mmCIF file of C-alpha atoms in Angstrom:
data_model
loop_
_atom_site.group_PDB
_atom_site.id
_atom_site.type_symbol
_atom_site.label_atom_id
_atom_site.label_comp_id
_atom_site.label_asym_id
_atom_site.label_seq_id
_atom_site.Cartn_x
_atom_site.Cartn_y
_atom_site.Cartn_z
ATOM 1 C CA UNK W 512 -98.785 191.414 -49.275
ATOM 2 C CA UNK W 513 -101.227 188.503 -50.340
ATOM 3 C CA UNK W 514 -104.290 188.923 -47.569
ATOM 4 C CA UNK W 515 -106.576 186.758 -46.154
ATOM 5 C CA UNK W 516 -104.665 183.212 -46.681
ATOM 6 C CA UNK W 517 -105.652 180.460 -44.813
ATOM 7 C CA UNK W 518 -103.172 178.087 -45.909
ATOM 8 C CA UNK W 519 -101.131 177.249 -45.425
ATOM 9 C CA UNK W 520 -99.730 178.592 -48.902
ATOM 10 C CA UNK W 521 -96.329 176.352 -49.135
ATOM 11 C CA UNK W 522 -93.785 177.164 -51.554
ATOM 12 C CA UNK W 523 -90.708 174.701 -52.319
ATOM 13 C CA UNK W 524 -88.373 177.466 -54.137
ATOM 14 C CA UNK W 525 -85.623 174.818 -56.165
ATOM 15 C CA UNK W 526 -82.971 174.647 -59.078
ATOM 16 C CA UNK W 527 -83.774 172.598 -61.173
ATOM 17 C CA UNK W 528 -82.071 168.840 -60.659
ATOM 18 C CA UNK W 529 -82.671 169.133 -56.746
ATOM 19 C CA UNK W 530 -84.752 166.338 -56.491
ATOM 20 C CA UNK W 531 -87.234 168.718 -55.555
ATOM 21 C CA UNK W 532 -89.595 166.940 -58.227
ATOM 22 C CA UNK W 533 -89.335 163.331 -56.221
ATOM 23 C CA UNK W 534 -90.501 166.081 -52.734
ATOM 24 C CA UNK W 535 -93.292 166.634 -55.128
ATOM 25 C CA UNK W 536 -94.645 163.539 -55.636
ATOM 26 C CA UNK W 537 -94.609 163.320 -51.969
ATOM 27 C CA UNK W 538 -96.514 166.072 -51.610
ATOM 28 C CA UNK W 539 -98.963 164.614 -54.336
ATOM 29 C CA UNK W 540 -99.318 161.037 -51.818
ATOM 30 C CA UNK W 541 -100.305 162.750 -48.985
ATOM 31 C CA UNK W 542 -103.861 163.084 -50.698
ATOM 32 C CA UNK W 543 -104.427 167.117 -48.231
ATOM 33 C CA UNK W 544 -102.801 169.420 -49.607
ATOM 34 C CA UNK W 545 -103.899 171.402 -53.080
ATOM 35 C CA UNK W 546 -100.642 170.242 -54.775
ATOM 36 C CA UNK W 547 -98.938 172.182 -57.544
ATOM 37 C CA UNK W 548 -96.381 172.035 -60.417
ATOM 38 C CA UNK W 549 -94.110 174.815 -61.671
ATOM 39 C CA UNK W 550 -96.749 176.905 -62.023
ATOM 40 C CA UNK W 551 -94.358 180.125 -62.471
ATOM 41 C CA UNK W 552 -92.528 178.544 -65.067
ATOM 42 C CA UNK W 553 -95.536 176.885 -67.034
ATOM 43 C CA UNK W 554 -97.038 180.516 -66.817
ATOM 44 C CA UNK W 555 -94.089 182.154 -68.205
ATOM 45 C CA UNK W 556 -93.736 179.572 -70.810
ATOM 46 C CA UNK W 557 -97.041 179.226 -72.313
ATOM 47 C CA UNK W 558 -98.745 182.766 -71.390
ATOM 48 C CA UNK W 559 -101.439 181.688 -68.974
ATOM 49 C CA UNK W 560 -101.675 178.682 -66.783
ATOM 50 C CA UNK W 561 -105.230 177.179 -65.679
ATOM 51 C CA UNK W 562 -105.206 176.148 -62.120
ATOM 52 C CA UNK W 563 -107.160 174.758 -59.368
ATOM 53 C CA UNK W 564 -110.300 177.094 -57.909
ATOM 54 C CA UNK W 565 -111.661 177.017 -54.248
ATOM 55 C CA UNK W 566 -115.183 175.869 -55.584
ATOM 56 C CA UNK W 567 -113.846 172.555 -58.049
ATOM 57 C CA UNK W 568 -113.112 173.878 -60.774
ATOM 58 C CA UNK W 569 -111.164 176.038 -62.621
ATOM 59 C CA UNK W 570 -109.204 179.343 -62.657
ATOM 60 C CA UNK W 571 -107.380 180.699 -64.930
ATOM 61 C CA UNK W 572 -103.979 183.128 -64.564
ATOM 62 C CA UNK W 573 -102.439 185.260 -67.581
ATOM 63 C CA UNK W 574 -100.025 186.978 -65.168
ATOM 64 C CA UNK W 575 -97.336 186.574 -62.104
ATOM 65 C CA UNK W 576 -99.275 189.006 -59.925
ATOM 66 C CA UNK W 577 -102.739 186.736 -61.047
ATOM 67 C CA UNK W 578 -101.486 183.669 -59.872
ATOM 68 C CA UNK W 579 -100.116 185.102 -56.965
ATOM 69 C CA UNK W 580 -104.145 186.132 -56.263
ATOM 70 C CA UNK W 581 -105.119 182.353 -57.695
ATOM 71 C CA UNK W 582 -102.861 180.160 -55.051
ATOM 72 C CA UNK W 583 -104.559 182.828 -52.176
ATOM 73 C CA UNK W 584 -107.750 182.169 -52.988
ATOM 74 C CA UNK W 585 -107.307 178.350 -52.968
ATOM 75 C CA UNK W 586 -105.694 178.294 -49.933
ATOM 76 C CA UNK W 587 -108.183 179.998 -48.099
ATOM 77 C CA UNK W 588 -110.725 176.442 -48.807
ATOM 78 C CA UNK W 589 -107.821 173.468 -48.761
ATOM 79 C CA UNK W 590 -103.510 174.117 -48.042
ATOM 80 C CA UNK W 591 -101.471 174.441 -50.859
ATOM 81 C CA UNK W 592 -97.987 173.071 -52.911
ATOM 82 C CA UNK W 593 -96.385 174.904 -54.967
ATOM 83 C CA UNK W 594 -92.956 173.634 -55.872
ATOM 84 C CA UNK W 595 -90.928 175.942 -58.174
ATOM 85 C CA UNK W 596 -87.916 176.419 -60.419
ATOM 86 C CA UNK W 597 -85.727 179.553 -60.916
ATOM 87 C CA UNK W 598 -85.146 178.848 -64.534
ATOM 88 C CA UNK W 599 -86.463 182.105 -65.069
ATOM 89 C CA UNK W 600 -86.037 185.465 -62.862
ATOM 90 C CA UNK W 601 -90.226 185.468 -62.331
ATOM 91 C CA UNK W 602 -89.650 189.528 -62.560
ATOM 92 C CA UNK W 603 -92.891 190.380 -60.498
ATOM 93 C CA UNK W 604 -91.720 188.013 -57.159
ATOM 94 C CA UNK W 605 -88.542 190.210 -57.527
ATOM 95 C CA UNK W 606 -90.303 193.751 -58.064
ATOM 96 C CA UNK W 607 -92.999 193.101 -55.747
ATOM 97 C CA UNK W 608 -91.601 190.944 -52.441
ATOM 98 C CA UNK W 609 -94.316 192.262 -50.451
ATOM 99 C CA UNK W 610 -96.432 189.879 -52.023
ATOM 100 C CA UNK W 611 -93.982 187.082 -51.021
ATOM 101 C CA UNK W 612 -95.499 188.114 -47.161
ATOM 102 C CA UNK W 613 -98.081 186.268 -46.928
ATOM 103 C CA UNK W 614 -96.311 182.629 -48.085
ATOM 104 C CA UNK W 615 -94.437 179.746 -45.854
ATOM 105 C CA UNK W 616 -91.077 179.414 -48.254
ATOM 106 C CA UNK W 617 -88.923 176.488 -48.445
ATOM 107 C CA UNK W 618 -86.113 176.209 -50.113
ATOM 108 C CA UNK W 619 -83.632 172.360 -51.068
ATOM 109 C CA UNK W 620 -80.958 172.860 -53.060
ATOM 110 C CA UNK W 621 -78.131 170.632 -54.299
ATOM 111 C CA UNK W 622 -74.620 169.923 -53.966
ATOM 112 C CA UNK W 623 -74.131 172.445 -57.207
ATOM 113 C CA UNK W 624 -71.406 169.262 -58.613
ATOM 114 C CA UNK W 625 -73.793 166.899 -59.408
ATOM 115 C CA UNK W 626 -76.550 169.542 -59.877
ATOM 116 C CA UNK W 627 -74.882 170.723 -63.372
ATOM 117 C CA UNK W 628 -73.233 168.160 -64.984
ATOM 118 C CA UNK W 629 -77.250 166.699 -64.741
ATOM 119 C CA UNK W 630 -78.569 169.883 -65.605
ATOM 120 C CA UNK W 631 -76.116 170.226 -68.815
ATOM 121 C CA UNK W 632 -77.150 166.204 -69.670
ATOM 122 C CA UNK W 633 -80.244 167.429 -70.329
ATOM 123 C CA UNK W 634 -80.054 170.613 -70.883
ATOM 124 C CA UNK W 635 -77.138 171.345 -73.817
ATOM 125 C CA UNK W 636 -77.815 175.266 -73.878
ATOM 126 C CA UNK W 637 -78.230 176.016 -70.630
ATOM 127 C CA UNK W 638 -77.098 178.939 -69.536
ATOM 128 C CA UNK W 639 -74.978 180.054 -66.334
ATOM 129 C CA UNK W 640 -78.315 181.573 -65.273
ATOM 130 C CA UNK W 641 -80.636 178.943 -65.748
ATOM 131 C CA UNK W 642 -78.505 177.239 -63.488
ATOM 132 C CA UNK W 643 -80.296 179.138 -60.759
ATOM 133 C CA UNK W 644 -78.244 179.462 -57.647
ATOM 134 C CA UNK W 645 -78.119 182.846 -57.507
ATOM 135 C CA UNK W 646 -81.700 183.630 -58.163
ATOM 136 C CA UNK W 647 -82.466 181.232 -55.448
ATOM 137 C CA UNK W 648 -79.678 182.911 -53.086
ATOM 138 C CA UNK W 649 -81.395 186.563 -54.297
ATOM 139 C CA UNK W 650 -84.754 184.918 -53.519
ATOM 140 C CA UNK W 651 -84.124 183.892 -50.780
ATOM 141 C CA UNK W 652 -82.783 187.134 -48.882
ATOM 142 C CA UNK W 653 -86.235 188.877 -50.706
ATOM 143 C CA UNK W 654 -88.197 186.256 -48.285
ATOM 144 C CA UNK W 655 -86.107 186.820 -45.681
ATOM 145 C CA UNK W 656 -87.113 190.504 -45.299
ATOM 146 C CA UNK W 657 -90.437 190.471 -46.612
ATOM 147 C CA UNK W 658 -91.585 187.942 -44.034
ATOM 148 C CA UNK W 659 -89.734 188.534 -40.911
ATOM 149 C CA UNK W 660 -88.758 184.318 -40.791
ATOM 150 C CA UNK W 661 -85.052 182.536 -41.643
ATOM 151 C CA UNK W 662 -87.207 180.210 -44.590
ATOM 152 C CA UNK W 663 -86.173 177.039 -44.321
ATOM 153 C CA UNK W 664 -83.286 175.647 -46.473
ATOM 154 C CA UNK W 665 -83.615 171.409 -47.652
ATOM 155 C CA UNK W 666 -80.522 169.936 -48.908
ATOM 156 C CA UNK W 667 -80.923 167.296 -51.003
ATOM 157 C CA UNK W 668 -78.289 164.897 -49.636
ATOM 158 C CA UNK W 669 -79.829 164.714 -46.137
ATOM 159 C CA UNK W 670 -83.051 164.657 -47.132
ATOM 160 C CA UNK W 671 -82.568 161.480 -49.349
ATOM 161 C CA UNK W 672 -80.237 160.138 -45.873
ATOM 162 C CA UNK W 673 -83.133 160.663 -42.824
ATOM 163 C CA UNK W 674 -86.090 161.557 -45.339
ATOM 164 C CA UNK W 675 -88.090 161.010 -42.291
ATOM 165 C CA UNK W 676 -86.563 164.036 -39.806
ATOM 166 C CA UNK W 677 -86.268 166.516 -43.044
ATOM 167 C CA UNK W 678 -90.085 165.891 -43.882
ATOM 168 C CA UNK W 679 -91.052 166.228 -40.412
ATOM 169 C CA UNK W 680 -88.879 169.082 -39.825
ATOM 170 C CA UNK W 681 -90.800 170.342 -42.818
ATOM 171 C CA UNK W 682 -93.581 169.863 -41.597
ATOM 172 C CA UNK W 683 -93.066 171.982 -38.801
ATOM 173 C CA UNK W 684 -92.035 174.735 -40.204
ATOM 174 C CA UNK W 685 -94.918 175.013 -42.488
ATOM 175 C CA UNK W 686 -97.662 173.720 -39.674
ATOM 176 C CA UNK W 687 -98.941 170.379 -41.939
ATOM 177 C CA UNK W 688 -98.939 167.455 -40.130
ATOM 178 C CA UNK W 689 -96.275 164.859 -40.730
ATOM 179 C CA UNK W 690 -97.953 161.397 -42.692
ATOM 180 C CA UNK W 691 -95.076 159.200 -42.471
ATOM 181 C CA UNK W 692 -96.948 157.125 -44.814
ATOM 182 C CA UNK W 693 -96.194 159.546 -47.733
ATOM 183 C CA UNK W 694 -92.440 158.786 -47.674
ATOM 184 C CA UNK W 695 -92.978 156.002 -50.112
ATOM 185 C CA UNK W 696 -95.171 156.231 -53.537
ATOM 186 C CA UNK W 697 -95.875 153.645 -56.388
ATOM 187 C CA UNK W 698 -93.291 154.616 -58.936
ATOM 188 C CA UNK W 699 -94.410 156.326 -62.263
ATOM 189 C CA UNK W 700 -95.787 159.100 -64.345
ATOM 190 C CA UNK W 701 -97.571 161.799 -62.623
ATOM 191 C CA UNK W 702 -99.686 164.051 -64.880
ATOM 192 C CA UNK W 703 -98.932 167.320 -62.767
ATOM 193 C CA UNK W 704 -95.272 166.822 -64.517
ATOM 194 C CA UNK W 705 -96.885 165.887 -67.987
ATOM 195 C CA UNK W 706 -95.709 168.929 -69.718
ATOM 196 C CA UNK W 707 -92.197 168.674 -69.094
ATOM 197 C CA UNK W 708 -91.918 165.097 -68.489
ATOM 198 C CA UNK W 709 -88.102 164.521 -69.423
ATOM 199 C CA UNK W 710 -86.701 166.856 -66.888
ATOM 200 C CA UNK W 711 -88.322 164.100 -64.689
ATOM 201 C CA UNK W 712 -87.250 160.240 -65.378
ATOM 202 C CA UNK W 713 -86.386 160.229 -61.928
ATOM 203 C CA UNK W 714 -88.700 160.846 -60.726
ATOM 204 C CA UNK W 715 -91.286 159.162 -62.593
ATOM 205 C CA UNK W 716 -88.962 156.051 -61.760
ATOM 206 C CA UNK W 717 -88.801 156.450 -57.832
ATOM 207 C CA UNK W 718 -90.400 154.972 -55.167
ATOM 208 C CA UNK W 719 -89.123 157.178 -52.689
ATOM 209 C CA UNK W 720 -86.504 159.247 -51.804
ATOM 210 C CA UNK W 721 -83.311 157.609 -53.633
ATOM 211 C CA UNK W 722 -79.935 158.732 -54.612
ATOM 212 C CA UNK W 723 -79.687 157.427 -58.652
ATOM 213 C CA UNK W 724 -76.090 157.456 -58.252
ATOM 214 C CA UNK W 725 -76.340 158.857 -62.514
ATOM 215 C CA UNK W 726 -72.578 159.184 -64.635
ATOM 216 C CA UNK W 727 -72.450 162.311 -67.063
ATOM 217 C CA UNK W 728 -69.537 162.696 -69.641
ATOM 218 C CA UNK W 729 -69.669 166.390 -68.907
ATOM 219 C CA UNK W 730 -68.172 167.786 -65.613
ATOM 220 C CA UNK W 731 -67.244 170.686 -63.736
ATOM 221 C CA UNK W 732 -64.433 168.801 -63.775
ATOM 222 C CA UNK W 733 -63.728 168.425 -67.328
ATOM 223 C CA UNK W 734 -65.582 170.800 -68.937
ATOM 224 C CA UNK W 735 -64.909 174.221 -68.872
ATOM 225 C CA UNK W 736 -67.745 176.205 -69.296
ATOM 226 C CA UNK W 737 -69.909 173.859 -66.928
ATOM 227 C CA UNK W 738 -66.853 174.621 -64.263
ATOM 228 C CA UNK W 739 -67.075 178.217 -65.123
ATOM 229 C CA UNK W 740 -71.123 177.783 -63.868
ATOM 230 C CA UNK W 741 -69.750 176.143 -60.930
ATOM 231 C CA UNK W 742 -67.290 178.979 -59.883
ATOM 232 C CA UNK W 743 -70.368 181.855 -60.685
ATOM 233 C CA UNK W 744 -72.470 179.409 -58.179
ATOM 234 C CA UNK W 745 -71.114 178.271 -55.723
ATOM 235 C CA UNK W 746 -70.521 181.268 -53.443
ATOM 236 C CA UNK W 747 -74.023 181.467 -53.962
ATOM 237 C CA UNK W 748 -74.906 177.945 -53.167
ATOM 238 C CA UNK W 749 -72.706 177.966 -50.088
ATOM 239 C CA UNK W 750 -74.326 181.183 -48.665
ATOM 240 C CA UNK W 751 -77.615 179.246 -48.459
ATOM 241 C CA UNK W 752 -76.921 176.071 -46.774
ATOM 242 C CA UNK W 753 -74.438 177.885 -43.975
ATOM 243 C CA UNK W 754 -77.326 178.477 -41.530
ATOM 244 C CA UNK W 755 -78.928 175.073 -42.355
#
């Protein structure tokens, strides 16, 4: 268990192309929360990660366990929000769910039909596992058992349709104050997502939670591999949203 967290230390677990970066942009706009963009992914790909320290400096994490400890230390100084995608499995999290018990967990999911097409448009070599819904569901179940609390699941479509209501529910669940002014922001790139900028062009061009209306040449209706991804992940998506 991550002990000593006064936080809250809030995690938002997502699959890629779920509008989770727009949610992170809203959290940055608040100005009262330390915001970390995909630290587990960065750690997996880079081997180490520099993140804020409670004293205003920086610290380095070199393992998932180390990262969890550093996040807990930071949360003792101020609220922390972590947005993470499940493009990878993150072995420590799945093997040690007890380390998740001190975190407030939320999930964001989008209809897999446009999500898979969007993911493939950016990364044609995407694998079935990287689509992410299965890993999200497995993590959801681990979190529920570890915390004894049903995690909050946000549907992207409702967030876009009713942003104030959904964000207010998120704040009530996490213990953060609801700040309506954070629902809009100035469009533009952010240093937080510079390493993976090409994935976040929609978020960079947004000034709030917006439906982008993108059209893709390859879809689950005309591409056999994407259809296979959809057929595999749809049941996990349905189970994630069944209580939402």
